[in-house]
Coordinates of C-alpha atoms and ligand atoms in Angstrom, one line a residue:
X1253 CA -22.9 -4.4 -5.5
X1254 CA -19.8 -6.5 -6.3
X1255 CA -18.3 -5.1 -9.8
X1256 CA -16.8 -8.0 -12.1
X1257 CA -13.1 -7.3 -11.3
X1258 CA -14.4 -7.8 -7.6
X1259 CA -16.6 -11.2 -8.7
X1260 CA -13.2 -12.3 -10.8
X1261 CA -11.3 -12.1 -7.6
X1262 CA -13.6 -14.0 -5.4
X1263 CA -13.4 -17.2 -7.0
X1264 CA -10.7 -18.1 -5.7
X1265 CA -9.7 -18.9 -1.6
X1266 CA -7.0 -16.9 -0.7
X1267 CA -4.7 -18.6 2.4
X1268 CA -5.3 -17.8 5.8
X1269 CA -2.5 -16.3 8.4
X1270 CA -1.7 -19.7 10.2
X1271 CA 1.2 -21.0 10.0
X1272 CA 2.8 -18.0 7.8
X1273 CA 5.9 -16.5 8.5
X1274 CA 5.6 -12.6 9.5
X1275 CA 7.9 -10.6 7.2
X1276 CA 7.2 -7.0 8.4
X1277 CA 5.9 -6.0 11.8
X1278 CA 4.0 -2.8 12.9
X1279 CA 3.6 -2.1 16.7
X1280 CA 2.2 1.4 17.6
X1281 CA 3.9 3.5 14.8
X1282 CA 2.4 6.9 14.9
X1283 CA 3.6 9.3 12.2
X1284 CA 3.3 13.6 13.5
X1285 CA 3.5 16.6 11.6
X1286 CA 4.0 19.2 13.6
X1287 CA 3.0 22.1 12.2
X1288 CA 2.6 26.1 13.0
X1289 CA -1.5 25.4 13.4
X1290 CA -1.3 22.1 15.5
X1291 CA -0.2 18.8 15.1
X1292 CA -1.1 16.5 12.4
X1293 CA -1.7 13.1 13.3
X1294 CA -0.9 11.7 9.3
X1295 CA -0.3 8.0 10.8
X1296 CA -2.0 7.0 14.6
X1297 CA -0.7 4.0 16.1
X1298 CA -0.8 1.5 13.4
X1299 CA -0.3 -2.3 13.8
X1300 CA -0.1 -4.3 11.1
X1301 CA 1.7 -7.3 10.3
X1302 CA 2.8 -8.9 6.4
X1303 CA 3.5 -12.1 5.7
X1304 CA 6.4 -13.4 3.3
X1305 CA 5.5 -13.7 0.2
X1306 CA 2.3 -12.1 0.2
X1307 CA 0.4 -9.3 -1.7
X1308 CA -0.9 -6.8 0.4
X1309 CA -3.2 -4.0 -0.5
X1310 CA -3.3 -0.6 1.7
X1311 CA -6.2 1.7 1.0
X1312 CA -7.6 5.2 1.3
X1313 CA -8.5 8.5 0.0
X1314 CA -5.7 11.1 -0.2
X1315 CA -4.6 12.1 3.7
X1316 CA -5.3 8.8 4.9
X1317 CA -1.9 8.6 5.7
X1318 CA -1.1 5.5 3.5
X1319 CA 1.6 6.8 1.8
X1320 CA 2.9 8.4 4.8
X1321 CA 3.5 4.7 6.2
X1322 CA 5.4 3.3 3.6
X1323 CA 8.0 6.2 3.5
X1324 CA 8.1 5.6 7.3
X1325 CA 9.4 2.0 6.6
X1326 CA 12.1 3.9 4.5
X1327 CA 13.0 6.7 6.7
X1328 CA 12.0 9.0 4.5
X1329 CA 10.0 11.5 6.4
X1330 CA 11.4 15.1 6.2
X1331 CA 10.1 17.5 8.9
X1332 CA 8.7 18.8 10.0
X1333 CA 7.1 15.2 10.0
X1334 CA 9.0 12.5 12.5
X1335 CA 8.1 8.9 13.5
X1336 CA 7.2 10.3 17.3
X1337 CA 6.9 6.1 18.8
X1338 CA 6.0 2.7 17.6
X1339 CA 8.4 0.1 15.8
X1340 CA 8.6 -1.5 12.6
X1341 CA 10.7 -4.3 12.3
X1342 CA 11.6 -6.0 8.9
X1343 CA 12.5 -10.1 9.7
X1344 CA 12.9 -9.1 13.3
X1345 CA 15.2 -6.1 12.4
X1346 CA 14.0 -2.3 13.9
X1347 CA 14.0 -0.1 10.8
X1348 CA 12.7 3.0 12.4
X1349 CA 16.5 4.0 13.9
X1350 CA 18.1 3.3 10.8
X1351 CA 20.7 6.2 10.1
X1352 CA 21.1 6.8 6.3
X1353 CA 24.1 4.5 5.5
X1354 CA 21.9 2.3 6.8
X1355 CA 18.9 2.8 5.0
X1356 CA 20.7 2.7 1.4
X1357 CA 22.3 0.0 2.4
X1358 CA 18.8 -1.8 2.6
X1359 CA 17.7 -0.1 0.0
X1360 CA 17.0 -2.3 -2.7
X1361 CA 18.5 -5.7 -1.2
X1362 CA 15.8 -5.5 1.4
X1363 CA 13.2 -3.4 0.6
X1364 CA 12.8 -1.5 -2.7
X1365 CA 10.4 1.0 -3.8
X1366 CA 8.3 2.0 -6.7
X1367 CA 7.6 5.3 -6.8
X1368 CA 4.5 6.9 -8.0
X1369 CA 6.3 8.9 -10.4
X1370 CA 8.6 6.5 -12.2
X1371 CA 10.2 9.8 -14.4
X1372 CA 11.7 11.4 -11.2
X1373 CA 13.1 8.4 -10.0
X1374 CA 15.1 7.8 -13.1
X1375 CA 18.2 9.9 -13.4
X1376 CA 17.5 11.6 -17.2
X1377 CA 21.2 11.7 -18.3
X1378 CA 22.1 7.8 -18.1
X1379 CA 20.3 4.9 -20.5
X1380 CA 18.2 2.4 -18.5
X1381 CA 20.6 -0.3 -19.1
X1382 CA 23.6 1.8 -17.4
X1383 CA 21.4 2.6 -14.7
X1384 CA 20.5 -0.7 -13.3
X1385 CA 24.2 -1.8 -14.0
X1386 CA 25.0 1.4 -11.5
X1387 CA 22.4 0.4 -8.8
X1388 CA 23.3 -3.6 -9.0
X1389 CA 27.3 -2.7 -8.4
X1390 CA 26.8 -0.2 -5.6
X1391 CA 25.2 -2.8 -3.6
X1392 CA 27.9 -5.9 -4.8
X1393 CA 26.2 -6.9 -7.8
X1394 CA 22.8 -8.9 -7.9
X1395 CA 21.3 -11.8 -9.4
X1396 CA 20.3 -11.1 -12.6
X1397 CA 22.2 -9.6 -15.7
X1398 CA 20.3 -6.1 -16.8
X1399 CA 19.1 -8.3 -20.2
X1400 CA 17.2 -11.0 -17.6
X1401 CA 15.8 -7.8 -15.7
X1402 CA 14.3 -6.3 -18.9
X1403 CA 12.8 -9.7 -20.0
X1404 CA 11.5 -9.9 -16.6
X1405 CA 9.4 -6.7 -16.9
X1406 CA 8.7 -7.1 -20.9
X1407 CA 11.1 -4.7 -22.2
X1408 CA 13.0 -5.1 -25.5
X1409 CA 16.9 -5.5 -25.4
X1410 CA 16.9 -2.2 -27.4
X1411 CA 15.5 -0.4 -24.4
X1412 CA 18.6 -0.9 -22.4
X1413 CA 20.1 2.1 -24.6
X1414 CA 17.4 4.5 -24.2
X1415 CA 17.5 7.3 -22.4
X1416 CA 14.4 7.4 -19.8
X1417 CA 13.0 10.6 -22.1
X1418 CA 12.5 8.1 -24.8
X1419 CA 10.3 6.0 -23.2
X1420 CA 6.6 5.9 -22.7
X1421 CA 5.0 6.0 -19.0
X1422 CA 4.6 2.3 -19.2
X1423 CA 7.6 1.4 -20.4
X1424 CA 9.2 4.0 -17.8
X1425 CA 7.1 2.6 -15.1
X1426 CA 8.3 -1.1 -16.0
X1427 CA 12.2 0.3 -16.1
X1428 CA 11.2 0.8 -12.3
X1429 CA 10.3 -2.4 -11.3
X1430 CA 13.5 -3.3 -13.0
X1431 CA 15.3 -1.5 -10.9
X1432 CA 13.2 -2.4 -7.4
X1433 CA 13.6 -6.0 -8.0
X1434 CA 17.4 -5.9 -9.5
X1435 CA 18.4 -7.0 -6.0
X1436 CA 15.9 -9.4 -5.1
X1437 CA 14.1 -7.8 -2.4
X1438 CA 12.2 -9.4 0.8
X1439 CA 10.0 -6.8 0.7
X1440 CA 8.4 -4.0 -2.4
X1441 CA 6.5 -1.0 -1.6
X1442 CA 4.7 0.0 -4.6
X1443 CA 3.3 3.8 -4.3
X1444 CA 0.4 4.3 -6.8
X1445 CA 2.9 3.3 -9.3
X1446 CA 0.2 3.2 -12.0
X1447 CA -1.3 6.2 -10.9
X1448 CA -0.3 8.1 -14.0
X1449 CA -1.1 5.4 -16.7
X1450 CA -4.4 5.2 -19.0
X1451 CA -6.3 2.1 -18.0
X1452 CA -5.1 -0.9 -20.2
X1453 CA -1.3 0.2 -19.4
X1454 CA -2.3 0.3 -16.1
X1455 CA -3.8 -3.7 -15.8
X1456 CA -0.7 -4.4 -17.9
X1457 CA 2.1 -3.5 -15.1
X1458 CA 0.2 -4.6 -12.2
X1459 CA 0.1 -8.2 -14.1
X1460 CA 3.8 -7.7 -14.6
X1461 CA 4.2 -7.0 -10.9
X1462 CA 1.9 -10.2 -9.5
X1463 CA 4.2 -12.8 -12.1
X1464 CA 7.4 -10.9 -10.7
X1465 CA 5.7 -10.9 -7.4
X1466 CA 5.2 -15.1 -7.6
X1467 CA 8.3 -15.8 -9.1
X1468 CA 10.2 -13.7 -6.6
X1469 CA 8.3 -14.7 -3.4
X1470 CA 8.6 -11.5 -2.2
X1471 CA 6.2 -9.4 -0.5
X1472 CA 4.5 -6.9 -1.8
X1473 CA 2.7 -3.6 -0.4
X1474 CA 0.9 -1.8 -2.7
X1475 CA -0.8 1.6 -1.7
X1476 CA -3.7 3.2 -3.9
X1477 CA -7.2 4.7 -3.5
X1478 CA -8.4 2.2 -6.3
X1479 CA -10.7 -0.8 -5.3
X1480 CA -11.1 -2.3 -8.2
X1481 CA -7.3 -2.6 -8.7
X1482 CA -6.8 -4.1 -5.2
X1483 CA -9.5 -6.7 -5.8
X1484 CA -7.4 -7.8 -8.8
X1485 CA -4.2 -7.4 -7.2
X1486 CA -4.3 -8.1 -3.8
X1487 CA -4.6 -11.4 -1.1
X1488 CA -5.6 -8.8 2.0
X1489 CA -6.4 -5.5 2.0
X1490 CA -6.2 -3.1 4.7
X1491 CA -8.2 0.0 4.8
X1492 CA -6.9 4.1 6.2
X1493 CA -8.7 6.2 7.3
X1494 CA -7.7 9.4 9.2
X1495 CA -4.0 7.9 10.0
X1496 CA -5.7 4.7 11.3
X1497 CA -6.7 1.5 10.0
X1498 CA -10.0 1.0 10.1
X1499 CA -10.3 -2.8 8.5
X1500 CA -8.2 -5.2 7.7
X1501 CA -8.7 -8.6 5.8
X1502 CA -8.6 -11.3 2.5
X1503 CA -9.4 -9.2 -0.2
X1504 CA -12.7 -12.0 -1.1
X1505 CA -13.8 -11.3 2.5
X1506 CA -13.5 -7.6 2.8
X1507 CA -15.5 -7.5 -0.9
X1508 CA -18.0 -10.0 0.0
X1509 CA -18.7 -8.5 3.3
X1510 CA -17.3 -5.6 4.4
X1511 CA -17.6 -5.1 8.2
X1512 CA -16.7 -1.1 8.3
X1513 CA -19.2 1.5 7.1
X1514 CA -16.4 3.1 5.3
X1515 CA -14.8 0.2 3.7
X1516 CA -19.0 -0.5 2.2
X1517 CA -18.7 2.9 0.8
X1518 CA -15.3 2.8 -1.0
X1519 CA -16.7 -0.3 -2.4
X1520 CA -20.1 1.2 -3.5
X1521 CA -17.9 4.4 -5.1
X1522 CA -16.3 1.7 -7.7
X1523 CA -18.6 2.3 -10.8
X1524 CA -20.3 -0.7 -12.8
X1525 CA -22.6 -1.1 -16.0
X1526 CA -24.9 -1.6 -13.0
X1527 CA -24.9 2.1 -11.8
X1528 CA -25.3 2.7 -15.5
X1529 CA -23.0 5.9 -15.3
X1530 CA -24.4 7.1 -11.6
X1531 CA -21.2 8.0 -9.8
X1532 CA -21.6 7.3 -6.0
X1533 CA -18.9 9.2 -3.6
X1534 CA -18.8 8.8 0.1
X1535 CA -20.7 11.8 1.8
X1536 CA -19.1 14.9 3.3
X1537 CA -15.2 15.5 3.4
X1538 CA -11.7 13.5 4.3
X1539 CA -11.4 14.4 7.8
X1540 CA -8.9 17.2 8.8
X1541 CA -5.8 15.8 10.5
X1542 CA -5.7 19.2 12.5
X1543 CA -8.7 18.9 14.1
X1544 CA -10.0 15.4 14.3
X1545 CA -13.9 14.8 15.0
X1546 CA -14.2 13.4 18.5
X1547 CA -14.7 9.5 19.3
X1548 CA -14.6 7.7 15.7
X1549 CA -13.4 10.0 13.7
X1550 CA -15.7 8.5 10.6
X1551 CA -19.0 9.9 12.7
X1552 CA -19.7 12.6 10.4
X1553 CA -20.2 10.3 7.3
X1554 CA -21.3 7.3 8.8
X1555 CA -24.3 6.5 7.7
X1556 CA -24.7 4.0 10.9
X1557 CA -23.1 6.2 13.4
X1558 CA -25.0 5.9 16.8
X1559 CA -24.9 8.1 19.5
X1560 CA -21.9 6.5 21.4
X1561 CA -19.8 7.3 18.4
X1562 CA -19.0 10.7 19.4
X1563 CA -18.2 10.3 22.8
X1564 CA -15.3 7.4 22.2
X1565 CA -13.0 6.0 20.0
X1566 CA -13.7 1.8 18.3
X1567 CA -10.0 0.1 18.5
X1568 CA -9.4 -2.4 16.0
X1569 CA -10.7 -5.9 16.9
X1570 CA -10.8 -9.6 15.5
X1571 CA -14.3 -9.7 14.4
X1572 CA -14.1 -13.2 12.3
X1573 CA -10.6 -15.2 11.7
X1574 CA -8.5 -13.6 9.9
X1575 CA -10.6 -10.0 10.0
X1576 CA -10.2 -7.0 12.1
X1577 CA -12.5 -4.0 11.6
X1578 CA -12.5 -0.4 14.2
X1579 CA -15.9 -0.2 14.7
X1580 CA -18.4 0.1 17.7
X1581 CA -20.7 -1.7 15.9
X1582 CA -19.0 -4.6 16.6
X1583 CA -18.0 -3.9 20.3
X1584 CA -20.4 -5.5 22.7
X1585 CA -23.3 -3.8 23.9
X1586 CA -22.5 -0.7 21.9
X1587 CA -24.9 -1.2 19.4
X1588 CA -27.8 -1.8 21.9
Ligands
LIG864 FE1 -19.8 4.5 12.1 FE2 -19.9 4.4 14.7 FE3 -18.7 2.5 13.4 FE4 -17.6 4.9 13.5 S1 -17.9 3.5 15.3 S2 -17.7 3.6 11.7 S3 -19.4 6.2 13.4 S4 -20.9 3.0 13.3

């Protein structure tokens, strides 16, 4: 069943990796909480690589450990969480030993983020306008005046003198991106940053964020649990599950054909007129972090688990150009 936000967004052929430029590298980056019943694997070994100037999608139910990644790429885990190995190198550079100066220092010139709650980013006592004047100077200025930012994102003048109380979610939300792309970033994270707003609001800022996106050619890593909106939004897609990426791919492919059982279902969840109102969920519960099932940790909702998929662990393979999935399905003679 392919919804019409998901039929929109395969009309068109997205580009494949050869020849691009890597922007952000992945290698092994394992994310552990370690807590008073066990340790919590949030994120297990994760490669993944983005290109420049790309729009990347990263998805998953909540505890998948996608957020979790992106405030790795920030230092911003507090314990009793800690990046226990792996790297992560932004244009060749090793962000995981970043001290703090460091990090602001990158903050915003090289990476910026959008939060998921765009109110408690914001400090409440200054107007917007003062605000990104604040963030541009303690970084040496940027390349925009605050009145090009605003038209950027579709805010009046006016709103430059509001305080962030005065301003609607969307309007909040769109101060935000303001701010994440006052310095012309390589690279924006984008946490659920519609999360909060009613639909039409919601289509409204991610099509703000694709023109900025474009006209900016930075890259752009947006985490949410909603299909639909990746479709529209996103070139690839990779899916979490458990702390582990389970399929990876263009966004056309991965929605034409998805390869992991797990990726079908989140697909199948996003309602259509043709469910006529039938909600479909994925069966049984996000898996505990604590206690992992053994082998593929997806066994106990799989609807095509076999018996060799409690005894090991798939790793994540090529299965097509351009298209890995973690799946024994796909692992010679394993599905014999
Ligand atoms: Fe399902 Fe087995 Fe594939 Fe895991 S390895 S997703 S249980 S078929």
């Amino acid at each position: 069943m392919i919804t019409a936000a998901t039929s929109q967004s395969t009309s068109s052929i997205q580009p494949s990796s050869a020849g691009r430029e890597v922007l952000l590298e992945i290698r092994g980056l394992a994310v552990h909480f370690e807590t008073r019943r066990g340790v919590a694997k949030a994120v297990n070994d994760v490669d993944l690589s983005l290109y420049k100037g790309e729009r990347f999608g990263l998805v998953g139910e909540s505890g998948s450990g996608k957020s979790t990644l992106i405030l790795s790429l920030l230092n911003m885990i507090k314990p009793p969480g800690r990046i226990v190995h792996g790297s992560a190198k932004l244009n060749r550079r090793e962000l995981t030993n970043l001290d703090g100066e460091e990090v602001r220092q990158l903050r915003l010139s090289e990476i910026a983020m959008i939060p998921q709650g765009a109110m408690n980013s914001m400090n409440p006592v200054m107007r917007i306008g003062d605000q990104l004047e604040l963030a541009m100077a303690e970084h040496g200025g940027g390349e925009h005046s605050v009145r090009e930012l605003m038209e950027m994102v579709g805010l009046s003048e006016a709103t430059e003198r509001l305080y962030p109380h005065e301003l609607s979610g969307g309007m909040k939300q769109r101060a935000c991106i303001a701010q994440a792309i006052s310095l012309s970033p390589k690279l924006i994270l984008a946490d659920e940053p519609t999360s909060a707003l009613d639909v039409v609001v919601q289509r409204q800022i991610m099509q703000t964020l694709k023109n900025l996106q474009n006209r900016l050619h930075a890259t752009v890593l947006l985490v949410g649990h909603d299909m639909g909106l990746m479709a529209q939004f996103a070139e690839r897609v990779g899916i979490m599950y458990g702390g582990e990426l389970v399929e990876v791919g263009e966004v056309d492919k991965i929605f034409v054909e998805p390869k992991h059982p797990y990726t079908r279902l989140l697909i199948d969840s996003i309602s259509s007129f043709e469910t006529k109102g039938d909600f479909r969920g994925i069966p049984g519960n996000a898996m505990s972090l604590l206690n992992p099932p053994s082998g593929c940790h997806f066994h106990p909702r799989c609807p095509n688990k076999m018996d060799k998929c409690q005894e090991r662990p798939p790793t994540l393979k090529e299965i097509a150009p351009d298209h890995t999935a973690s799946c024994l399905l796909y692992e010679e003679g394993e599905n014999s």
